[in-house]
Amino acid sequence: MPARHRRLTLANSVLGAVIVALDGTVLMIAQPTLRRDLDASLTEVQWTSTGYLVAVAGLLVFAGRIGDRFGHRRVFAWGLLGFGAASAGIGFAPEVGWVIGLRVVQGVFGALLQPATMGMLRAAFPPDRLGMPIALRTSAIGVAAAAGPLVGGVLVAQLGWRAVFFLNVPPALVMGLLALAVRPPETERTRRGPAPRLDLPGAALLAVTLAAFVHTLVGVPSDGWTVTGAVGLLIAGVTAAALVRHERRTPDPLLPPALLGSATVSAGLGILVAASAAMLGALFVCSFVLQDVLGMDPLRTSVVALPGGVMMVLGAPLSAVLLRRWGARPTALAGTVLLTTGVLVLSRIGPGSSTVLIGGGFLLLGAGFGALMVTATAVVVRQVPPESAGVAGGLQQTAMNIGPALGVAAATTLMPLGTGPALLVLAGAAALGAPLAVRLPRLARPPERCSAISTERRQRDG
């Protein structure tokens, strides 16, 4: 693909991911005002987030397969346009029921565009050059996550909660129409050959499995482990077993055996789940410690945690350079050590802890998580053929949804034993990345090949 189209693809992928990330963070700031203005209950307000998460988690992989069949650029465009339209509808919603329903619709379109952002990168860049585009995408998500509370606070204070949803509309509309209008010189379908058939029964079983599982985990922080949660886990287990049986028998499975049977891809997905569980679980616990134990207000809490966000933003491109120079295994091992050490440092904070100690813990946390996210995502996406890039992107996004839900649920369960023990368990979860990292490729390219290429170039250049 020409360089101009690669740059456009990268811009679309980055900005699409930023819109989704920014939407989630600004909503948290807007929810208290939304509750007052619409006279909603706490449960109803929680469902404005839960409904979105369940819809996204259940549909990501199937949305990726739709992109594999019909083209990621087209699916990305319709996902963005639908996301923007749903956002506008929420901005005009007369009562909270409409907000919840439209948030579910927004989640459906969010599920369409998220795997497409990865599928477009896989189609535009050679496998050995995917690291830096993914790193730039990761850095942009980090910036959006850090800026979200500030942007949301300003909008809600000046214009009200509806403004945070109208914020999505102009960029989604412009980018969606641009993605539809600009065609690469060679279409995705021409490169990929025959389109795979859609496995609708498999998609339905996977959607029920993931939706039940994520819904159960999301409810743990507020409700604890209840009978309803046990039923949700039972449903997820039964439908997961039915999915495995179906996928083994169908001629066109939603989850290709070559993809799930790859030890490298499975290790990459496992690293993403473990790292995001440790990261988000630690942030959940530390927010409680800093505000309820050390007496910090939300602003000071954000300031002392800022090194984590900064290192995630700055460290992602560095991780891409190390990935290309060292390979996936050493980079992932280094990221695992940093993340685990960061959680262990934060497990020591308490009354009298210095700001340097707290900031240092968050710095290690952000550096390790950024390195693991870039490395594992690059491995998962570049290990699969282009015709399954959407499914790979969907699995990557699914791992990034399940991990945080697992981490926060584990933290909520363990915090009655003390914040220290809870963080020690989360450090153990982060350390699980080490045996998984060993299963990743050691080097990006054999040194002999690199040396031969260098020798040939020197001889050719005289």
Short mmCIF file of C-alpha atoms in Angstrom, two decimals:
data_model
loop_
_atom_site.label_atom_id
_atom_site.label_comp_id
_atom_site.label_asym_id
_atom_site.label_seq_id
_atom_site.Cartn_x
_atom_site.Cartn_y
_atom_site.Cartn_z
CA MET A 1 0.00 0.00 0.00
CA PRO A 2 1.40 3.48 -0.87
CA ALA A 3 2.78 5.55 2.00
CA ARG A 4 -0.05 8.12 1.72
CA HIS A 5 -2.70 5.46 2.27
CA ARG A 6 -0.71 3.94 5.12
CA ARG A 7 -0.63 7.29 6.88
CA LEU A 8 -4.38 7.73 6.35
CA THR A 9 -5.04 4.21 7.67
CA LEU A 10 -2.89 4.87 10.73
CA ALA A 11 -4.68 8.18 11.38
CA ASN A 12 -8.08 6.51 11.14
CA SER A 13 -7.03 3.66 13.42
CA VAL A 14 -5.58 5.99 16.05
CA LEU A 15 -8.44 8.51 16.03
CA GLY A 16 -11.08 5.78 16.06
CA ALA A 17 -9.49 4.20 19.14
CA VAL A 18 -9.21 7.64 20.78
CA ILE A 19 -12.93 8.36 20.29
CA VAL A 20 -13.86 5.11 22.05
CA ALA A 21 -11.36 5.62 24.88
CA LEU A 22 -12.37 9.23 25.45
CA ASP A 23 -16.06 8.32 25.48
CA GLY A 24 -15.58 5.86 28.32
CA THR A 25 -13.56 8.17 30.54
CA VAL A 26 -15.68 11.30 30.14
CA LEU A 27 -18.85 9.32 30.91
CA MET A 28 -17.58 8.49 34.41
CA ILE A 29 -17.37 12.21 35.15
CA ALA A 30 -20.82 12.89 33.68
CA GLN A 31 -22.73 10.13 35.48
CA PRO A 32 -23.47 11.97 38.77
CA THR A 33 -24.94 14.96 36.89
CA LEU A 34 -26.84 12.64 34.53
CA ARG A 35 -28.36 10.90 37.55
CA ARG A 36 -29.59 14.15 39.06
CA ASP A 37 -30.93 15.64 35.82
CA LEU A 38 -32.86 12.50 34.80
CA ASP A 39 -33.88 11.53 38.35
CA ALA A 40 -32.33 8.09 37.80
CA SER A 41 -31.48 5.44 40.36
CA LEU A 42 -27.91 4.31 41.02
CA THR A 43 -28.62 0.98 39.32
CA GLU A 44 -29.94 2.72 36.21
CA VAL A 45 -26.87 4.92 36.02
CA GLN A 46 -24.61 1.86 36.38
CA TRP A 47 -26.40 0.29 33.43
CA THR A 48 -25.35 3.20 31.22
CA SER A 49 -21.87 1.67 31.50
CA THR A 50 -22.78 -2.01 31.94
CA GLY A 51 -25.07 -2.12 28.90
CA TYR A 52 -22.31 -0.72 26.71
CA LEU A 53 -19.66 -3.11 28.07
CA VAL A 54 -21.85 -6.19 27.66
CA ALA A 55 -22.73 -5.27 24.05
CA VAL A 56 -19.10 -4.63 23.15
CA ALA A 57 -17.73 -7.76 24.81
CA GLY A 58 -20.29 -10.04 23.22
CA LEU A 59 -19.82 -8.82 19.65
CA LEU A 60 -16.13 -7.96 19.20
CA VAL A 61 -15.02 -11.23 17.63
CA PHE A 62 -18.03 -11.53 15.33
CA ALA A 63 -17.56 -7.89 14.30
CA GLY A 64 -13.97 -8.73 13.43
CA ARG A 65 -15.17 -11.61 11.22
CA ILE A 66 -17.61 -9.22 9.50
CA GLY A 67 -14.61 -7.01 8.72
CA ASP A 68 -12.72 -10.01 7.34
CA ARG A 69 -15.64 -10.71 5.00
CA PHE A 70 -16.76 -7.24 3.90
CA GLY A 71 -13.60 -5.17 4.38
CA HIS A 72 -12.29 -3.49 7.51
CA ARG A 73 -12.37 0.02 6.06
CA ARG A 74 -16.07 -0.26 5.28
CA VAL A 75 -16.95 -1.79 8.66
CA PHE A 76 -14.84 0.84 10.41
CA ALA A 77 -16.73 3.60 8.58
CA TRP A 78 -20.18 2.25 9.44
CA GLY A 79 -19.08 1.60 13.02
CA LEU A 80 -17.96 5.21 13.39
CA LEU A 81 -21.10 6.64 11.79
CA GLY A 82 -23.33 4.48 13.97
CA PHE A 83 -21.31 5.34 17.08
CA GLY A 84 -21.68 9.04 16.32
CA ALA A 85 -25.42 8.72 15.60
CA ALA A 86 -26.01 6.84 18.86
CA SER A 87 -24.01 9.49 20.73
CA ALA A 88 -26.21 12.22 19.26
CA GLY A 89 -29.31 10.26 20.26
CA ILE A 90 -28.07 9.98 23.84
CA GLY A 91 -27.48 13.73 23.89
CA PHE A 92 -31.17 14.27 23.09
CA ALA A 93 -32.47 11.42 25.33
CA PRO A 94 -35.53 12.49 27.39
CA GLU A 95 -35.07 9.93 30.20
CA VAL A 96 -32.60 7.36 31.48
CA GLY A 97 -34.23 4.38 29.74
CA TRP A 98 -33.39 5.96 26.40
CA VAL A 99 -29.82 6.55 27.56
CA ILE A 100 -29.39 2.88 28.53
CA GLY A 101 -30.92 1.60 25.28
CA LEU A 102 -28.84 3.91 23.11
CA ARG A 103 -25.69 3.05 25.06
CA VAL A 104 -26.29 -0.59 24.09
CA VAL A 105 -26.67 0.52 20.46
CA GLN A 106 -23.49 2.55 20.84
CA GLY A 107 -21.77 -0.58 22.15
CA VAL A 108 -22.83 -2.54 19.05
CA PHE A 109 -21.25 0.05 16.75
CA GLY A 110 -18.23 0.33 19.04
CA ALA A 111 -17.76 -3.42 18.62
CA LEU A 112 -17.78 -2.93 14.85
CA LEU A 113 -15.12 -0.24 14.74
CA GLN A 114 -12.65 -1.52 17.36
CA PRO A 115 -11.45 -4.73 15.63
CA ALA A 116 -11.52 -2.86 12.32
CA THR A 117 -8.87 -0.44 13.61
CA MET A 118 -6.52 -3.42 14.07
CA GLY A 119 -7.57 -5.13 10.84
CA MET A 120 -6.82 -2.00 8.82
CA LEU A 121 -3.33 -1.79 10.32
CA ARG A 122 -2.65 -5.46 9.53
CA ALA A 123 -3.70 -4.88 5.92
CA ALA A 124 -1.69 -1.66 5.53
CA PHE A 125 1.62 -2.55 7.18
CA PRO A 126 3.97 -5.52 6.76
CA PRO A 127 4.07 -7.78 9.86
CA ASP A 128 7.59 -6.67 10.82
CA ARG A 129 6.54 -2.98 10.78
CA LEU A 130 3.38 -3.25 12.88
CA GLY A 131 5.06 -2.44 16.19
CA MET A 132 5.29 1.34 15.80
CA PRO A 133 1.72 1.86 14.44
CA ILE A 134 0.38 -0.17 17.36
CA ALA A 135 2.58 1.82 19.75
CA LEU A 136 1.27 5.12 18.42
CA ARG A 137 -2.28 3.80 18.81
CA THR A 138 -1.48 2.75 22.40
CA SER A 139 0.02 6.16 23.23
CA ALA A 140 -3.03 7.94 21.83
CA ILE A 141 -5.35 5.77 23.95
CA GLY A 142 -3.24 6.67 26.99
CA VAL A 143 -3.54 10.38 26.22
CA ALA A 144 -7.31 10.02 25.79
CA ALA A 145 -7.66 8.13 29.07
CA ALA A 146 -5.63 10.76 30.91
CA ALA A 147 -7.39 13.72 29.29
CA GLY A 148 -10.89 12.25 29.61
CA PRO A 149 -11.59 13.29 33.22
CA LEU A 150 -10.37 16.85 32.54
CA VAL A 151 -12.34 17.20 29.30
CA GLY A 152 -15.41 15.65 30.88
CA GLY A 153 -15.18 17.90 33.92
CA VAL A 154 -14.98 21.06 31.82
CA LEU A 155 -17.86 20.03 29.53
CA VAL A 156 -20.16 18.96 32.35
CA ALA A 157 -19.41 22.10 34.37
CA GLN A 158 -19.96 24.49 31.46
CA LEU A 159 -22.53 22.76 29.22
CA GLY A 160 -24.02 19.83 31.13
CA TRP A 161 -23.74 16.04 30.81
CA ARG A 162 -25.22 15.91 27.29
CA ALA A 163 -22.17 17.73 25.91
CA VAL A 164 -19.91 14.72 26.56
CA PHE A 165 -21.95 12.72 24.04
CA PHE A 166 -22.21 15.49 21.46
CA LEU A 167 -18.40 15.62 21.63
CA ASN A 168 -18.25 12.33 19.68
CA VAL A 169 -20.48 13.41 16.82
CA PRO A 170 -18.31 15.74 14.64
CA PRO A 171 -15.16 13.56 14.52
CA ALA A 172 -17.17 10.36 14.03
CA LEU A 173 -19.14 11.90 11.18
CA VAL A 174 -16.10 13.38 9.41
CA MET A 175 -13.90 10.30 9.81
CA GLY A 176 -16.66 7.87 8.88
CA LEU A 177 -17.52 9.70 5.66
CA LEU A 178 -13.82 10.08 4.82
CA ALA A 179 -13.22 6.36 5.31
CA LEU A 180 -16.11 5.59 2.93
CA ALA A 181 -14.97 8.11 0.33
CA VAL A 182 -11.24 7.29 0.18
CA ARG A 183 -10.47 3.91 -1.37
CA PRO A 184 -7.00 2.35 -1.43
CA PRO A 185 -5.64 1.53 -4.90
CA GLU A 186 -6.18 -2.19 -4.28
CA THR A 187 -9.27 -3.32 -2.39
CA GLU A 188 -9.02 -5.63 0.60
CA ARG A 189 -11.26 -8.22 -1.08
CA THR A 190 -8.87 -8.45 -4.06
CA ARG A 191 -5.96 -9.19 -1.78
CA ARG A 192 -7.75 -11.65 0.46
CA GLY A 193 -9.45 -13.83 -2.13
CA PRO A 194 -12.71 -15.66 -1.36
CA ALA A 195 -14.57 -14.25 1.62
CA PRO A 196 -15.15 -16.55 4.63
CA ARG A 197 -18.72 -17.53 5.46
CA LEU A 198 -20.25 -16.10 8.62
CA ASP A 199 -20.71 -18.60 11.45
CA LEU A 200 -23.95 -17.20 12.93
CA PRO A 201 -24.58 -20.01 15.48
CA GLY A 202 -20.99 -19.72 16.71
CA ALA A 203 -21.34 -15.94 16.92
CA ALA A 204 -24.52 -16.27 18.99
CA LEU A 205 -22.94 -18.79 21.39
CA LEU A 206 -19.82 -16.66 21.82
CA ALA A 207 -21.88 -13.51 22.37
CA VAL A 208 -23.95 -15.17 25.11
CA THR A 209 -20.83 -16.62 26.74
CA LEU A 210 -18.93 -13.35 26.87
CA ALA A 211 -21.95 -11.19 27.71
CA ALA A 212 -22.90 -13.43 30.67
CA PHE A 213 -19.30 -13.60 31.89
CA VAL A 214 -18.61 -9.86 31.62
CA HIS A 215 -22.00 -8.93 33.12
CA THR A 216 -21.24 -11.12 36.13
CA LEU A 217 -17.78 -9.64 36.66
CA VAL A 218 -18.96 -6.04 36.22
CA GLY A 219 -21.61 -6.56 38.91
CA VAL A 220 -19.17 -7.87 41.55
CA PRO A 221 -17.81 -4.46 42.72
CA SER A 222 -21.30 -3.17 43.57
CA ASP A 223 -23.25 -6.34 44.43
CA GLY A 224 -20.59 -8.88 45.42
CA TRP A 225 -20.89 -12.54 44.53
CA THR A 226 -24.63 -13.24 44.42
CA VAL A 227 -26.92 -16.02 43.21
CA THR A 228 -27.47 -14.01 40.04
CA GLY A 229 -23.73 -13.92 39.49
CA ALA A 230 -23.49 -17.68 39.97
CA VAL A 231 -26.24 -18.18 37.40
CA GLY A 232 -24.39 -15.89 35.00
CA LEU A 233 -21.21 -17.94 35.36
CA LEU A 234 -23.20 -21.15 34.85
CA ILE A 235 -24.73 -19.79 31.65
CA ALA A 236 -21.29 -18.73 30.44
CA GLY A 237 -19.88 -22.19 31.16
CA VAL A 238 -22.69 -24.06 29.39
CA THR A 239 -22.62 -21.86 26.30
CA ALA A 240 -18.81 -22.01 26.19
CA ALA A 241 -18.95 -25.82 26.12
CA ALA A 242 -21.59 -25.68 23.37
CA LEU A 243 -19.40 -23.23 21.44
CA VAL A 244 -16.37 -25.53 21.57
CA ARG A 245 -18.47 -28.46 20.33
CA HIS A 246 -19.97 -26.37 17.53
CA GLU A 247 -16.65 -24.90 16.40
CA ARG A 248 -15.10 -28.36 16.08
CA ARG A 249 -17.89 -29.51 13.75
CA THR A 250 -18.67 -26.52 11.54
CA PRO A 251 -16.76 -26.21 8.23
CA ASP A 252 -16.41 -22.41 8.61
CA PRO A 253 -15.74 -21.75 12.31
CA LEU A 254 -15.90 -18.26 13.75
CA LEU A 255 -12.65 -18.99 15.61
CA PRO A 256 -10.22 -20.57 13.10
CA PRO A 257 -8.34 -23.57 14.59
CA ALA A 258 -5.09 -22.25 13.14
CA LEU A 259 -5.59 -19.07 15.19
CA LEU A 260 -6.62 -20.58 18.51
CA GLY A 261 -4.22 -23.49 18.05
CA SER A 262 -1.26 -21.14 17.82
CA ALA A 263 0.75 -21.19 21.04
CA THR A 264 2.11 -17.74 20.20
CA VAL A 265 -1.34 -16.16 19.74
CA SER A 266 -2.69 -17.85 22.88
CA ALA A 267 0.29 -16.58 24.88
CA GLY A 268 -0.19 -13.05 23.56
CA LEU A 269 -3.87 -13.05 24.51
CA GLY A 270 -3.05 -14.48 27.95
CA ILE A 271 -0.51 -11.70 28.53
CA LEU A 272 -3.10 -9.06 27.64
CA VAL A 273 -5.64 -10.54 30.08
CA ALA A 274 -3.10 -10.88 32.92
CA ALA A 275 -1.56 -7.43 32.39
CA SER A 276 -4.86 -5.55 32.10
CA ALA A 277 -6.26 -7.41 35.12
CA ALA A 278 -3.25 -6.44 37.22
CA MET A 279 -3.19 -2.86 35.93
CA LEU A 280 -6.88 -2.01 36.37
CA GLY A 281 -7.20 -4.02 39.58
CA ALA A 282 -4.24 -2.13 41.07
CA LEU A 283 -5.66 1.22 40.00
CA PHE A 284 -8.98 0.32 41.63
CA VAL A 285 -7.31 -0.60 44.94
CA CYS A 286 -4.90 2.34 44.92
CA SER A 287 -7.70 4.82 44.28
CA PHE A 288 -9.33 3.57 47.49
CA VAL A 289 -6.05 3.71 49.45
CA LEU A 290 -5.08 7.19 48.31
CA GLN A 291 -8.47 8.77 48.95
CA ASP A 292 -9.92 6.82 51.89
CA VAL A 293 -6.73 5.89 53.76
CA LEU A 294 -4.33 8.74 52.93
CA GLY A 295 -7.08 11.37 52.67
CA MET A 296 -6.17 12.72 49.22
CA ASP A 297 -8.81 14.51 47.17
CA PRO A 298 -9.53 13.31 43.58
CA LEU A 299 -7.31 16.01 42.05
CA ARG A 300 -4.25 15.11 44.11
CA THR A 301 -4.92 11.41 43.49
CA SER A 302 -4.82 12.09 39.76
CA VAL A 303 -1.58 14.08 40.10
CA VAL A 304 0.33 11.42 42.04
CA ALA A 305 -0.88 8.75 39.59
CA LEU A 306 0.10 10.87 36.56
CA PRO A 307 3.57 9.29 36.09
CA GLY A 308 1.82 6.05 35.14
CA GLY A 309 -0.08 7.67 32.30
CA VAL A 310 2.95 9.62 31.14
CA MET A 311 5.11 6.49 31.01
CA MET A 312 2.45 4.58 29.14
CA VAL A 313 2.28 7.34 26.51
CA LEU A 314 6.06 7.82 26.20
CA GLY A 315 7.03 4.20 26.71
CA ALA A 316 4.83 2.69 24.00
CA PRO A 317 6.96 3.97 21.06
CA LEU A 318 10.12 2.93 22.92
CA SER A 319 8.62 -0.53 23.38
CA ALA A 320 8.04 -0.73 19.61
CA VAL A 321 11.74 0.04 19.03
CA LEU A 322 12.78 -2.62 21.55
CA LEU A 323 10.33 -5.08 20.01
CA ARG A 324 11.92 -4.62 16.61
CA ARG A 325 15.47 -4.80 18.00
CA TRP A 326 15.15 -7.43 20.73
CA GLY A 327 12.10 -9.42 19.66
CA ALA A 328 8.86 -10.17 21.51
CA ARG A 329 10.11 -12.46 24.26
CA PRO A 330 12.71 -10.17 25.91
CA THR A 331 10.45 -7.12 25.54
CA ALA A 332 7.48 -8.92 27.13
CA LEU A 333 9.66 -10.27 29.95
CA ALA A 334 10.97 -6.77 30.67
CA GLY A 335 7.40 -5.42 30.66
CA THR A 336 6.28 -8.17 33.04
CA VAL A 337 9.09 -7.36 35.48
CA LEU A 338 8.24 -3.64 35.41
CA LEU A 339 4.50 -4.20 35.87
CA THR A 340 4.95 -6.73 38.69
CA THR A 341 7.46 -4.52 40.46
CA GLY A 342 5.13 -1.54 40.16
CA VAL A 343 2.25 -3.42 41.80
CA LEU A 344 4.57 -4.65 44.57
CA VAL A 345 5.79 -1.11 45.24
CA LEU A 346 2.20 0.15 45.44
CA SER A 347 1.34 -2.66 47.87
CA ARG A 348 3.68 -0.96 50.39
CA ILE A 349 1.93 2.41 50.43
CA GLY A 350 0.13 3.50 53.56
CA PRO A 351 0.08 6.34 56.09
CA GLY A 352 3.34 8.25 55.85
CA SER A 353 4.27 6.99 52.38
CA SER A 354 6.19 9.56 50.35
CA THR A 355 4.91 11.00 47.10
CA VAL A 356 8.12 9.76 45.44
CA LEU A 357 7.35 6.17 46.43
CA ILE A 358 3.76 6.41 45.21
CA GLY A 359 4.70 8.15 41.95
CA GLY A 360 7.50 5.64 41.36
CA GLY A 361 5.07 2.74 41.73
CA PHE A 362 2.68 4.25 39.19
CA LEU A 363 5.60 5.01 36.85
CA LEU A 364 6.65 1.34 36.85
CA LEU A 365 3.03 0.31 36.41
CA GLY A 366 2.55 2.46 33.30
CA ALA A 367 5.90 1.52 31.77
CA GLY A 368 5.28 -2.22 32.17
CA PHE A 369 1.70 -2.13 30.98
CA GLY A 370 2.58 -0.06 27.90
CA ALA A 371 5.36 -2.46 26.93
CA LEU A 372 3.14 -5.52 27.34
CA MET A 373 0.20 -4.01 25.49
CA VAL A 374 2.34 -3.06 22.48
CA THR A 375 4.26 -6.34 22.39
CA ALA A 376 1.36 -8.73 22.91
CA THR A 377 -0.93 -6.86 20.51
CA ALA A 378 1.73 -6.83 17.79
CA VAL A 379 2.33 -10.56 18.25
CA VAL A 380 -1.37 -11.44 18.09
CA VAL A 381 -2.09 -9.32 15.01
CA ARG A 382 1.00 -10.10 12.96
CA GLN A 383 0.94 -13.86 13.62
CA VAL A 384 -2.34 -14.32 11.76
CA PRO A 385 -2.97 -14.18 8.00
CA PRO A 386 -4.73 -11.08 6.67
CA GLU A 387 -7.98 -13.00 6.10
CA SER A 388 -8.29 -13.54 9.88
CA ALA A 389 -6.96 -10.15 11.00
CA GLY A 390 -10.44 -9.00 12.09
CA VAL A 391 -10.97 -12.04 14.32
CA ALA A 392 -7.50 -11.51 15.81
CA GLY A 393 -8.33 -7.85 16.47
CA GLY A 394 -11.63 -8.90 18.06
CA LEU A 395 -9.86 -11.39 20.32
CA GLN A 396 -7.32 -8.74 21.32
CA GLN A 397 -10.07 -6.29 22.20
CA THR A 398 -12.00 -9.03 24.05
CA ALA A 399 -8.93 -9.78 26.17
CA MET A 400 -8.67 -6.06 26.97
CA ASN A 401 -12.31 -6.10 28.15
CA ILE A 402 -12.17 -9.31 30.17
CA GLY A 403 -8.89 -8.50 31.93
CA PRO A 404 -10.03 -5.29 33.65
CA ALA A 405 -13.33 -6.88 34.68
CA LEU A 406 -11.42 -9.81 36.21
CA GLY A 407 -8.95 -7.52 37.95
CA VAL A 408 -11.56 -5.27 39.52
CA ALA A 409 -13.69 -8.26 40.56
CA ALA A 410 -10.66 -9.92 42.20
CA ALA A 411 -9.69 -6.68 43.94
CA THR A 412 -13.22 -6.20 45.27
CA THR A 413 -13.28 -9.76 46.61
CA LEU A 414 -9.87 -9.49 48.28
CA MET A 415 -10.02 -5.98 49.71
CA PRO A 416 -11.85 -7.08 52.90
CA LEU A 417 -8.63 -8.96 53.72
CA GLY A 418 -6.66 -5.72 53.31
CA THR A 419 -5.38 -3.65 50.44
CA GLY A 420 -1.87 -5.09 50.80
CA PRO A 421 -2.93 -8.72 50.27
CA ALA A 422 -5.18 -7.66 47.38
CA LEU A 423 -2.27 -5.96 45.62
CA LEU A 424 0.03 -8.92 46.28
CA VAL A 425 -2.44 -11.20 44.51
CA LEU A 426 -2.63 -8.75 41.60
CA ALA A 427 1.17 -8.73 41.46
CA GLY A 428 0.97 -12.51 41.15
CA ALA A 429 -1.46 -12.05 38.25
CA ALA A 430 1.01 -9.71 36.56
CA ALA A 431 3.82 -12.24 37.09
CA LEU A 432 1.81 -14.82 35.13
CA GLY A 433 2.98 -12.91 32.08
CA ALA A 434 6.50 -14.33 32.52
CA PRO A 435 5.79 -17.99 31.58
CA LEU A 436 3.54 -16.75 28.80
CA ALA A 437 6.25 -14.40 27.50
CA VAL A 438 8.64 -17.35 27.19
CA ARG A 439 6.30 -18.78 24.53
CA LEU A 440 6.65 -15.67 22.35
CA PRO A 441 9.21 -15.46 19.51
CA ARG A 442 12.68 -14.64 20.78
CA LEU A 443 13.82 -12.50 17.86
CA ALA A 444 11.93 -10.46 15.29
CA ARG A 445 14.40 -11.58 12.58
CA PRO A 446 17.28 -14.06 12.65
CA PRO A 447 20.53 -12.18 13.17
CA GLU A 448 22.14 -14.08 10.29
CA ARG A 449 19.50 -12.78 7.87
CA CYS A 450 19.96 -9.23 9.14
CA SER A 451 23.74 -9.52 8.72
CA ALA A 452 23.36 -10.95 5.22
CA ILE A 453 21.04 -8.13 4.21
CA SER A 454 23.47 -5.55 5.60
CA THR A 455 26.39 -7.17 3.74
CA GLU A 456 24.45 -7.25 0.47
CA ARG A 457 23.49 -3.58 0.83
CA ARG A 458 27.10 -2.57 1.56
CA GLN A 459 28.35 -4.48 -1.48
CA ARG A 460 25.59 -3.03 -3.67
CA ASP A 461 26.28 0.51 -2.49
CA GLY A 462 29.97 0.10 -3.15
#
